[in-house]
CSV table of C-alpha atoms in Angstrom, one decimal:
chain,number,residue,atom,x,y,z
A,1,MET,CA,101.5,131.6,85.9
A,2,ALA,CA,98.4,131.5,87.5
A,3,ALA,CA,97.6,128.3,85.9
A,4,THR,CA,100.6,126.5,87.3
A,5,THR,CA,100.1,127.9,90.5
A,6,GLU,CA,96.6,126.8,90.8
A,7,SER,CA,97.6,123.2,89.6
A,8,VAL,CA,100.2,123.2,92.0
A,9,ARG,CA,97.3,123.9,94.6
A,10,ALA,CA,95.2,121.1,93.6
A,11,ASP,CA,98.0,118.6,93.8
A,12,ALA,CA,98.7,119.8,97.2
A,13,ALA,CA,94.7,119.6,97.9
A,14,GLU,CA,94.7,115.9,96.5
A,15,ALA,CA,94.1,113.1,98.5
A,16,PRO,CA,97.4,111.0,98.5
A,17,LEU,CA,97.5,107.7,96.2
A,18,LEU,CA,98.0,105.3,99.4
A,19,ASN,CA,96.7,106.7,102.8
A,20,LYS,CA,99.1,105.7,105.3
A,21,LYS,CA,97.0,106.6,107.9
A,22,ASN,CA,94.1,104.3,107.0
A,23,MET,CA,96.8,101.6,106.6
A,24,ILE,CA,98.2,102.0,110.0
A,25,LEU,CA,95.1,102.4,112.2
A,26,GLY,CA,93.3,99.5,110.3
A,27,SER,CA,96.4,97.6,111.3
A,28,LEU,CA,96.5,98.5,114.8
A,29,LEU,CA,92.5,97.8,115.2
A,30,TYR,CA,93.9,94.1,114.4
A,31,VAL,CA,96.6,94.0,116.0
A,32,VAL,CA,95.5,95.8,119.4
A,33,PHE,CA,91.8,93.9,119.4
A,34,TYR,CA,93.1,90.5,118.9
A,35,ALA,CA,95.7,91.2,121.8
A,36,TRP,CA,93.1,92.3,124.0
A,37,VAL,CA,91.4,89.4,122.9
A,38,ARG,CA,94.0,86.8,123.7
A,39,TRP,CA,94.6,88.9,127.1
A,40,TYR,CA,91.1,88.3,128.2
A,41,GLU,CA,91.0,84.4,127.1
A,42,GLY,CA,94.3,84.2,129.3
A,43,ILE,CA,92.3,85.4,132.3
A,44,TYR,CA,88.9,84.2,132.1
A,45,GLY,CA,89.5,81.1,130.2
A,46,TRP,CA,91.2,79.5,133.2
A,47,SER,CA,89.0,81.4,135.7
A,48,ALA,CA,85.5,81.0,134.5
A,49,GLY,CA,85.8,78.9,131.3
A,50,LEU,CA,85.8,75.5,132.4
A,51,ASP,CA,82.6,74.6,133.5
A,52,SER,CA,79.7,75.9,131.1
A,53,PHE,CA,77.2,75.2,133.9
A,54,ALA,CA,78.5,77.5,136.2
A,55,PRO,CA,77.2,81.2,136.4
A,56,GLU,CA,80.3,82.8,135.8
A,57,PHE,CA,80.7,81.0,132.5
A,58,GLU,CA,77.5,82.7,131.6
A,59,THR,CA,78.7,85.8,133.0
A,60,TYR,CA,82.0,86.1,131.2
A,61,TRP,CA,81.7,83.6,128.1
A,62,MET,CA,77.9,83.4,126.8
A,63,ASN,CA,77.7,87.2,127.5
A,64,PHE,CA,80.6,87.7,125.1
A,65,LEU,CA,79.3,85.3,122.4
A,66,TYR,CA,75.5,87.4,122.6
A,67,ILE,CA,77.7,90.7,122.5
A,68,GLU,CA,79.8,89.6,119.7
A,69,PHE,CA,76.8,87.9,117.5
A,70,VAL,CA,75.4,91.0,117.7
A,71,LEU,CA,78.0,93.3,116.9
A,72,GLU,CA,79.1,91.3,114.0
A,73,VAL,CA,75.7,91.1,112.3
A,74,SER,CA,75.6,95.3,112.6
A,75,THR,CA,78.9,95.7,111.7
A,76,ALA,CA,78.5,93.5,108.6
A,77,GLY,CA,75.6,95.2,107.9
A,78,ILE,CA,76.8,98.9,108.2
A,79,LEU,CA,80.0,98.0,106.6
A,80,TRP,CA,78.8,96.1,103.4
A,81,GLY,CA,75.6,98.4,103.4
A,82,TYR,CA,77.7,101.2,103.3
A,83,ILE,CA,80.3,100.4,100.5
A,84,TRP,CA,77.3,99.1,98.5
A,85,LYS,CA,75.4,102.5,99.1
A,86,THR,CA,78.5,104.6,98.2
A,87,ARG,CA,79.2,102.5,95.0
A,88,ASP,CA,80.4,104.6,92.0
A,89,ARG,CA,77.7,104.5,89.5
A,90,LYS,CA,80.2,105.5,86.8
A,91,VAL,CA,83.2,103.7,87.5
A,92,MET,CA,84.1,102.7,83.9
A,93,SER,CA,84.8,106.7,83.5
A,94,ILE,CA,86.8,107.8,86.3
A,95,THR,CA,90.5,109.2,85.2
A,96,PRO,CA,94.0,107.0,85.6
A,97,ARG,CA,95.2,108.4,88.9
A,98,GLU,CA,91.9,107.8,90.4
A,99,GLU,CA,91.7,104.2,89.6
A,100,LEU,CA,95.6,104.0,90.6
A,101,ARG,CA,94.0,105.7,94.4
A,102,ARG,CA,91.0,103.0,94.2
A,103,HIS,CA,93.8,100.0,93.9
A,104,PHE,CA,95.6,101.4,97.0
A,105,THR,CA,92.7,101.5,98.7
A,106,HIS,CA,91.7,98.3,97.5
A,107,TRP,CA,94.8,96.4,98.7
A,108,THR,CA,94.8,98.9,102.2
A,109,TRP,CA,91.3,96.4,102.2
A,110,LEU,CA,93.6,93.3,101.3
A,111,VAL,CA,96.3,93.9,103.8
A,112,MET,CA,93.2,93.6,106.8
A,113,TYR,CA,92.4,90.8,104.8
A,114,ALA,CA,95.5,89.1,105.1
A,115,PHE,CA,95.7,89.9,109.0
A,116,ALA,CA,92.2,88.9,109.7
A,117,ILE,CA,93.1,85.2,108.0
A,118,TYR,CA,95.8,85.0,109.9
A,119,TYR,CA,94.2,85.5,113.2
A,120,GLY,CA,91.3,83.1,112.0
A,121,ALA,CA,93.0,80.7,110.3
A,122,SER,CA,96.3,80.6,112.2
A,123,TYR,CA,96.8,81.8,115.3
A,124,PHE,CA,93.1,81.0,116.9
A,125,THR,CA,92.5,77.9,115.3
A,126,GLU,CA,95.6,76.3,116.2
A,127,GLN,CA,95.3,77.6,119.4
A,128,ASP,CA,92.1,76.0,120.1
A,129,GLY,CA,94.1,72.4,119.3
A,130,THR,CA,95.9,73.2,122.3
A,131,TRP,CA,92.7,74.3,124.6
A,132,HIS,CA,91.0,70.8,123.6
A,133,GLN,CA,93.8,68.8,124.4
A,134,THR,CA,93.9,70.4,127.8
A,135,ILE,CA,90.3,70.9,128.7
A,136,VAL,CA,87.6,68.4,128.6
A,137,ARG,CA,84.4,70.5,126.6
A,138,ASP,CA,81.5,70.3,128.1
A,139,THR,CA,79.7,72.3,125.3
A,140,ASP,CA,79.9,73.7,121.7
A,141,PHE,CA,80.4,77.2,123.1
A,142,THR,CA,84.0,76.7,125.0
A,143,PRO,CA,86.1,79.6,125.3
A,144,SER,CA,88.4,78.7,122.2
A,145,HIS,CA,85.1,78.3,120.0
A,146,ILE,CA,83.3,81.6,121.1
A,147,ILE,CA,87.1,83.7,119.8
A,148,GLU,CA,87.9,81.1,116.8
A,149,PHE,CA,84.6,80.3,115.2
A,150,TYR,CA,82.3,83.2,116.3
A,151,LEU,CA,84.5,85.9,116.5
A,152,SER,CA,88.0,85.8,114.5
A,153,TYR,CA,85.7,83.7,111.4
A,154,PRO,CA,83.0,86.3,110.9
A,155,ILE,CA,85.8,89.2,111.2
A,156,TYR,CA,87.5,87.8,108.1
A,157,ILE,CA,84.4,86.7,106.7
A,158,ILE,CA,83.3,90.7,106.9
A,159,THR,CA,86.9,91.7,106.0
A,160,GLY,CA,86.7,89.5,102.9
A,161,GLY,CA,83.3,90.7,102.2
A,162,ALA,CA,84.3,94.5,101.7
A,163,CYS,CA,87.4,93.6,99.9
A,164,PHE,CA,85.1,92.0,97.6
A,165,LEU,CA,82.7,94.5,97.7
A,166,TYR,CA,84.8,97.3,97.2
A,167,ALA,CA,86.8,96.0,94.2
A,168,LYS,CA,83.1,95.2,92.1
A,169,THR,CA,82.0,98.4,93.1
A,170,ARG,CA,85.0,101.0,92.4
A,171,LEU,CA,87.1,99.1,90.1
A,172,PRO,CA,87.0,98.8,86.2
A,173,THR,CA,88.7,96.0,86.5
A,174,TYR,CA,86.1,94.1,88.4
A,175,GLN,CA,83.3,95.4,86.1
A,176,GLN,CA,83.0,92.4,83.3
A,177,GLY,CA,81.5,90.0,85.5
A,178,LEU,CA,82.5,87.9,89.1
A,179,HIS,CA,86.2,87.6,89.5
A,180,LEU,CA,86.1,83.6,89.7
A,181,GLN,CA,89.0,83.5,92.0
A,182,TYR,CA,88.5,86.6,94.1
A,183,MET,CA,85.2,84.6,94.8
A,184,VAL,CA,86.7,81.1,95.5
A,185,ALA,CA,89.2,83.3,97.9
A,186,VAL,CA,86.3,85.1,100.2
A,187,VAL,CA,83.7,82.6,99.9
A,188,GLY,CA,85.5,79.2,100.9
A,189,PRO,CA,87.2,80.8,103.9
A,190,PHE,CA,83.4,81.9,104.6
A,191,MET,CA,82.1,78.1,104.1
A,192,ILE,CA,84.8,77.3,107.2
A,193,LEU,CA,81.7,79.2,109.2
A,194,PRO,CA,78.9,76.9,108.1
A,195,ASN,CA,81.6,73.8,108.3
A,196,VAL,CA,81.1,74.2,112.3
A,197,GLY,CA,78.2,73.1,112.1
A,198,LEU,CA,79.3,69.5,111.0
A,199,ASN,CA,81.9,69.9,113.4
A,200,GLU,CA,80.1,70.6,116.3
A,201,TRP,CA,77.6,67.7,115.5
A,202,GLY,CA,80.4,65.4,114.8
A,203,HIS,CA,81.9,66.0,118.5
A,204,THR,CA,78.6,65.4,119.8
A,205,PHE,CA,79.3,61.8,119.4
A,206,TRP,CA,82.7,61.9,121.3
A,207,PHE,CA,84.4,65.0,123.3
A,208,MET,CA,86.9,63.3,125.9
A,209,GLU,CA,89.8,62.7,123.2
A,210,GLU,CA,91.1,65.1,120.6
A,211,LEU,CA,92.5,64.3,117.6
A,212,PHE,CA,93.3,67.2,115.0
A,213,VAL,CA,93.6,65.2,112.3
A,214,ALA,CA,90.4,63.7,112.2
A,215,PRO,CA,88.5,63.4,109.1
A,216,LEU,CA,85.9,65.1,110.9
A,217,HIS,CA,88.1,68.3,110.1
A,218,TYR,CA,88.9,67.9,106.5
A,219,GLY,CA,85.6,70.4,105.5
A,220,PHE,CA,88.2,73.0,107.3
A,221,VAL,CA,90.7,71.7,105.1
A,222,PHE,CA,89.2,72.0,102.1
A,223,PHE,CA,87.9,75.3,102.7
A,224,GLY,CA,91.1,76.6,104.1
A,225,TRP,CA,92.9,75.6,100.3
A,226,ALA,CA,90.1,78.4,98.7
A,227,ALA,CA,92.6,81.1,100.4
A,228,LEU,CA,94.9,80.3,97.5
A,229,GLY,CA,92.2,82.4,95.3
A,230,VAL,CA,94.3,85.3,97.0
A,231,MET,CA,96.7,84.2,94.0
A,232,GLY,CA,94.5,85.1,91.2
A,233,VAL,CA,93.5,88.3,93.0
A,234,VAL,CA,97.2,89.0,92.8
A,235,ASN,CA,97.4,88.3,88.9
A,236,THR,CA,94.9,90.2,88.5
A,237,GLU,CA,96.2,93.1,90.2
A,238,VAL,CA,99.4,92.9,89.1
A,239,ILE,CA,98.1,92.9,85.2
A,240,ALA,CA,95.3,96.2,86.1
A,241,ILE,CA,98.2,98.1,87.7
A,242,ALA,CA,101.0,97.3,85.4
A,243,LYS,CA,98.6,98.6,82.8
A,244,LEU,CA,98.1,101.6,84.5
A,245,LEU,CA,102.2,102.4,85.0
A,246,LYS,CA,103.4,100.7,82.1
A,247,LYS,CA,103.6,103.9,79.4
A,248,ASP,CA,105.6,105.8,82.9
A,249,LEU,CA,107.8,102.9,83.7
A,250,ALA,CA,109.0,102.4,80.1
B,1,MET,CA,88.6,107.2,81.0
B,2,SER,CA,91.1,108.5,78.5
B,3,ALA,CA,94.3,106.3,77.3
B,4,SER,CA,96.5,109.0,76.8
B,5,GLN,CA,96.1,110.5,80.9
B,6,SER,CA,98.7,109.0,82.9
B,7,ALA,CA,97.9,107.5,86.4
B,8,VAL,CA,101.4,109.0,87.7
B,9,ARG,CA,103.0,112.5,87.3
B,10,SER,CA,106.6,111.1,86.6
B,11,ARG,CA,109.0,108.3,86.1
B,12,ALA,CA,110.3,108.3,89.9
B,13,GLU,CA,106.6,108.1,91.4
B,14,ALA,CA,105.8,105.0,88.8
B,15,VAL,CA,108.7,103.5,90.5
B,16,LYS,CA,107.5,104.6,93.8
B,17,VAL,CA,104.2,102.8,93.1
B,18,SER,CA,105.4,99.9,92.1
B,19,ARG,CA,107.3,99.3,94.7
B,20,THR,CA,104.9,100.1,97.1
B,21,PHE,CA,102.5,97.7,95.4
B,22,ASP,CA,105.2,95.0,95.8
B,23,TRP,CA,105.4,95.1,99.2
B,24,LEU,CA,102.1,95.0,99.5
B,25,ILE,CA,101.4,92.5,97.6
B,26,LEU,CA,104.1,90.5,99.5
B,27,PHE,CA,102.8,91.1,102.9
B,28,THR,CA,99.0,90.0,101.8
B,29,LEU,CA,100.1,86.8,100.4
B,30,PHE,CA,102.9,86.2,102.8
B,31,PHE,CA,99.8,86.1,105.6
B,32,VAL,CA,96.9,85.0,103.4
B,33,VAL,CA,98.9,81.7,102.4
B,34,LEU,CA,100.1,81.4,105.8
B,35,GLY,CA,96.5,81.3,107.1
B,36,GLY,CA,95.2,78.6,104.7
B,37,TYR,CA,98.4,76.7,104.7
B,38,HIS,CA,98.4,76.5,108.9
B,39,ILE,CA,94.7,75.5,108.8
B,40,HIS,CA,95.7,72.8,105.9
B,41,TYR,CA,98.7,71.5,107.8
B,42,MET,CA,97.4,71.3,111.3
B,43,LEU,CA,94.2,69.2,110.7
B,44,THR,CA,96.3,66.8,108.4
B,45,GLY,CA,99.5,66.3,109.8
B,46,GLY,CA,99.2,68.5,113.2
B,47,ASP,CA,99.0,66.1,116.2
B,48,TRP,CA,102.3,64.9,114.7
B,49,ASP,CA,103.9,68.1,114.7
B,50,PHE,CA,102.2,69.3,117.9
B,51,TRP,CA,103.9,66.8,120.4
B,52,THR,CA,107.2,64.9,120.5
B,53,ASP,CA,106.2,61.8,121.9
B,54,TRP,CA,103.8,61.8,118.4
B,55,LYS,CA,107.2,62.5,116.5
B,56,ASP,CA,108.3,58.6,115.7
B,57,ARG,CA,110.1,57.3,112.9
B,58,ARG,CA,107.2,55.9,110.8
B,59,LEU,CA,104.2,58.1,111.0
B,60,TRP,CA,105.3,61.5,111.4
B,61,VAL,CA,107.9,60.7,108.5
B,62,THR,CA,105.5,59.7,106.1
B,63,VAL,CA,102.6,61.8,106.5
B,64,ALA,CA,104.6,65.6,107.5
B,65,PRO,CA,105.8,65.8,103.7
B,66,ILE,CA,103.2,64.3,102.1
B,67,VAL,CA,100.7,66.8,103.7
B,68,SER,CA,103.1,69.7,103.6
B,69,ILE,CA,104.6,70.0,99.8
B,70,THR,CA,100.7,71.3,98.7
B,71,PHE,CA,100.9,74.5,99.3
B,72,PRO,CA,104.8,74.8,98.0
B,73,ALA,CA,104.0,73.0,94.9
B,74,ALA,CA,100.7,75.3,94.6
B,75,VAL,CA,102.6,79.0,95.5
B,76,GLN,CA,105.6,77.8,92.8
B,77,ALA,CA,103.0,77.5,89.8
B,78,VAL,CA,101.9,81.1,90.6
B,79,LEU,CA,105.8,83.2,91.9
B,80,TRP,CA,107.9,80.8,89.3
B,81,TRP,CA,105.7,80.6,86.3
B,82,ARG,CA,104.4,83.7,86.2
B,83,TYR,CA,107.1,86.0,87.5
B,84,ARG,CA,110.2,83.7,87.4
B,85,LEU,CA,110.4,84.8,91.7
B,86,PRO,CA,112.3,81.1,92.9
B,87,PHE,CA,111.0,81.3,96.6
B,88,GLY,CA,107.6,79.8,96.1
B,89,ALA,CA,108.6,77.1,98.5
B,90,VAL,CA,110.6,79.0,101.1
B,91,VAL,CA,107.9,81.5,101.8
B,92,CYS,CA,105.2,79.0,102.2
B,93,ILE,CA,107.5,76.8,105.1
B,94,LEU,CA,108.5,80.7,106.4
B,95,GLY,CA,104.8,81.5,106.6
B,96,LEU,CA,103.6,78.2,108.2
B,97,LEU,CA,106.9,78.3,110.6
B,98,LEU,CA,105.9,82.0,111.9
B,99,GLY,CA,102.3,80.8,112.3
B,100,GLU,CA,103.3,77.8,114.3
B,101,TRP,CA,106.1,79.5,116.6
B,102,ILE,CA,104.1,82.3,117.3
B,103,ASN,CA,100.9,79.6,118.1
B,104,ARG,CA,103.4,77.2,120.4
B,105,TYR,CA,104.8,79.6,122.1
B,106,MET,CA,102.1,82.6,122.8
B,107,ASN,CA,99.4,79.3,123.2
B,108,PHE,CA,100.9,76.1,123.9
B,109,TRP,CA,102.9,77.6,126.3
B,110,GLY,CA,101.2,80.8,127.3
B,111,TRP,CA,97.7,79.6,127.5
B,112,THR,CA,98.0,76.1,128.6
B,113,TYR,CA,101.7,75.7,129.7
B,114,PHE,CA,102.9,72.6,127.8
B,115,PRO,CA,106.8,73.6,127.7
B,116,VAL,CA,108.0,74.4,124.2
B,117,ASN,CA,110.7,71.5,123.8
B,118,PHE,CA,107.5,69.3,124.0
B,119,CYS,CA,105.4,71.0,121.3
B,120,PHE,CA,107.8,72.5,118.8
B,121,PRO,CA,106.9,72.6,115.3
B,122,SER,CA,108.6,70.3,113.0
B,123,ASN,CA,111.4,71.7,110.4
B,124,LEU,CA,110.7,71.7,106.8
B,125,MET,CA,112.7,74.4,105.8
B,126,PRO,CA,115.8,71.9,103.7
B,127,GLY,CA,113.1,70.2,101.7
B,128,ALA,CA,111.6,73.6,100.7
B,129,ILE,CA,115.3,75.5,99.7
B,130,VAL,CA,115.4,72.3,97.6
B,131,LEU,CA,112.4,72.2,95.8
B,132,ASP,CA,113.1,76.2,94.9
B,133,VAL,CA,116.7,75.6,94.1
B,134,VAL,CA,115.6,72.2,91.5
B,135,LEU,CA,113.2,74.6,90.0
B,136,MET,CA,115.2,77.7,89.5
B,137,LEU,CA,117.7,75.5,87.9
B,138,THR,CA,116.0,73.3,85.5
B,139,ASN,CA,112.6,75.3,85.1
B,140,SER,CA,110.9,72.3,84.7
B,141,MET,CA,107.8,71.5,86.4
B,142,THR,CA,108.3,67.6,85.9
B,143,ILE,CA,112.1,67.5,87.1
B,144,THR,CA,110.6,69.7,90.6
B,145,ALA,CA,108.1,67.1,90.9
B,146,VAL,CA,110.5,64.0,90.9
B,147,ILE,CA,113.7,65.2,91.9
B,148,GLY,CA,112.7,68.2,94.4
B,149,GLY,CA,109.5,66.3,95.2
B,150,MET,CA,111.7,63.3,96.2
B,151,ALA,CA,114.2,65.2,97.7
B,152,TYR,CA,111.0,67.1,99.9
B,153,GLY,CA,110.3,63.5,101.3
B,154,LEU,CA,113.9,62.7,101.8
B,155,LEU,CA,115.2,65.3,103.9
B,156,PHE,CA,112.4,65.6,106.1
B,157,TYR,CA,113.9,63.2,108.7
B,158,PRO,CA,117.9,64.4,108.4
B,159,GLY,CA,116.7,68.0,109.2
B,160,ASN,CA,114.9,67.6,112.4
B,161,TRP,CA,117.1,64.7,113.2
B,162,PRO,CA,119.7,66.5,115.1
B,163,ILE,CA,116.9,67.9,116.9
B,164,MET,CA,114.9,64.7,117.5
B,165,ALA,CA,117.5,62.8,118.4
B,166,PRO,CA,117.8,63.7,122.2
B,167,LEU,CA,114.3,62.9,122.5
B,168,HIS,CA,114.5,59.4,120.7
B,169,VAL,CA,117.3,58.1,123.4
B,170,PRO,CA,115.9,55.3,125.4
B,171,VAL,CA,115.0,55.2,129.0
B,172,GLU,CA,113.6,52.9,131.4
B,173,TYR,CA,111.7,54.2,133.9
B,174,ASN,CA,109.2,52.5,136.7
B,175,GLY,CA,110.5,49.2,135.1
B,176,MET,CA,109.5,50.0,131.6
B,177,MET,CA,111.8,51.2,128.6
B,178,MET,CA,110.0,54.2,126.5
B,179,THR,CA,112.0,57.1,124.7
B,180,LEU,CA,112.1,60.1,126.4
B,181,ALA,CA,109.6,61.7,124.4
B,182,ASP,CA,107.4,59.1,125.2
B,183,LEU,CA,108.3,60.3,129.1
B,184,GLN,CA,107.5,63.8,128.3
B,185,GLY,CA,104.2,62.7,126.8
B,186,TYR,CA,103.4,60.8,129.9
B,187,HIS,CA,103.9,63.9,132.5
B,188,TYR,CA,101.9,66.0,129.8
B,189,VAL,CA,98.8,64.1,129.8
B,190,ARG,CA,96.2,65.2,127.2
B,191,THR,CA,93.0,64.6,125.7
B,192,GLY,CA,95.3,62.8,122.7
B,193,THR,CA,97.6,60.7,125.2
B,194,PRO,CA,95.5,57.8,125.2
B,195,GLU,CA,97.0,55.1,123.0
B,196,TYR,CA,94.4,54.0,120.9
B,197,ILE,CA,94.5,57.8,120.3
B,198,ARG,CA,98.1,58.4,119.6
B,199,MET,CA,99.2,57.0,116.0
B,200,VAL,CA,102.9,56.2,116.3
B,201,GLU,CA,105.0,53.2,115.1
B,202,LYS,CA,103.7,50.7,117.9
B,203,GLY,CA,106.7,48.7,120.4
B,204,THR,CA,107.9,45.7,118.6
B,205,LEU,CA,111.2,43.8,118.8
B,206,ARG,CA,112.5,46.5,116.3
B,207,THR,CA,111.4,49.6,118.3
B,208,PHE,CA,115.0,51.1,118.5
B,209,GLY,CA,116.5,49.5,115.6
B,210,LYS,CA,117.4,49.9,112.1
B,211,ASP,CA,115.6,50.6,109.1
B,212,VAL,CA,112.0,52.1,109.9
B,213,ALA,CA,112.9,55.9,109.2
B,214,PRO,CA,114.4,55.6,106.0
B,215,VAL,CA,111.6,53.1,104.5
B,216,SER,CA,108.7,55.9,105.9
B,217,ALA,CA,110.8,58.6,104.1
B,218,PHE,CA,111.5,56.6,100.5
B,219,PHE,CA,107.5,56.1,100.8
B,220,SER,CA,106.8,59.9,101.8
B,221,ALA,CA,109.6,60.8,99.0
B,222,PHE,CA,107.0,58.6,96.5
B,223,VAL,CA,103.8,60.1,97.6
B,224,SER,CA,105.0,63.9,97.7
B,225,ILE,CA,106.2,63.6,93.7
B,226,LEU,CA,102.7,62.6,93.4
B,227,ILE,CA,100.9,65.4,95.4
B,228,TYR,CA,103.5,67.6,94.0
B,229,PHE,CA,102.0,67.3,90.2
B,230,LEU,CA,98.5,67.5,91.7
B,231,TRP,CA,99.1,70.9,93.7
B,232,HIS,CA,100.8,72.1,90.7
B,233,PHE,CA,97.7,72.6,88.5
B,234,PHE,CA,95.7,73.2,91.2
B,235,GLY,CA,98.4,76.0,91.9
B,236,LYS,CA,97.5,77.0,88.2
B,237,TRP,CA,93.9,77.3,88.6
B,238,PHE,CA,94.1,79.6,92.1
B,239,GLY,CA,96.5,82.0,90.0
B,240,GLY,CA,93.7,82.0,86.9
B,241,THR,CA,92.1,85.4,86.5
B,242,SER,CA,88.7,84.1,85.1
B,243,PHE,CA,85.5,86.1,85.2
B,244,THR,CA,82.1,84.6,85.4
B,245,GLN,CA,80.4,86.7,82.8
B,246,SER,CA,77.5,88.6,83.9
B,247,SER,CA,74.2,87.5,81.8
């Protein structure tokens, strides 16, 4: 009886398999933050973002750029450093339940990656198209670029890196080496950021017109394909989770 | 870790865990594929998709199916061949259309004030449904590529025709004849407006007549078949679970 009571207490005190609070707070963080960013663009894009030589451009846009650079580097350093520093050195000896819990946490990270990729590759990238169709650029650091290239892309890189690091440091499934498709899914979209160098260099030759399907942009396309690597991650996860649940679902 | 230990307390919990993972996986797959597919599509066929004055009967009809059959083929290669889920193409197109509609409304209209009836996205859904149905009924990659891929190309123009037809009627404006879509474009001047940028069928005697659209659709269908094969194998590779061995 005493042992049963203790077991029930232990169950009650045990962390949930899926921490829904983290999932909701994480999702809200992306959605609310990007809603605020979109509001900022709407207000200061038109009022302060048309002439890069104007003092208000420096105030509202270049300062935004400098602040985001600092925050992104610090966030990446702290987050990735924390995940690495707190890694499990006995990852192969965890209990199946703990492994299942970690798979849920891993999927919480992957859901955040989904938000981050959506905003970066879909929302802010196509938005950049309509901005360039409307405003003739006089700088590489247009309002849409300051958000798209230098905010939303680093955010998905930071999130993707965190997913990969979490899996590598906490899950037995990923201990046999480096998961090729996972690396492609994270490193490929990461390469879109360095490809901005090619893009901006190309645009120094012409800037009055905008053609979104121009071959200059195909670097983004090639690295965008890498997002499909998520299918390899899904397959690996399905195999791992099925192995954990097989006995109980039979 | 002991093989005899169980990760769950009961069968009911196992079922619940399994269902929860299903939703997490679907959500993640949907939005990550949406992101990759959208950036691919907007930068290979985007200008034809953005504006009604680019939606002509030759290049739009040719390019859009060819560049958009890619991700559906790749995702089908995993969802059908591994899980027997017959909605790989539809889920891709739903994702793409969601991303596009949010953008056209929130940004094309909401930020730069282009009316939505000038910048709505193309409808790719009929081809996607046929692609999935052919794969489900035949269970054959080859037949899906040949029949489904061809249907995907051929159905694109008819699938969009009810939406585009009113904008392709001819109008005379200041002594010149053009389509209503052209007129929209001239009123909403963009950096892509100059005629040396805009890639549409050029004005000739057959501008308002006959066979341009079906011929373009047929050519598009032919290339879509080839692209389907190629991207099916891309999808197989992306769905792999291989590890690079650590030294």
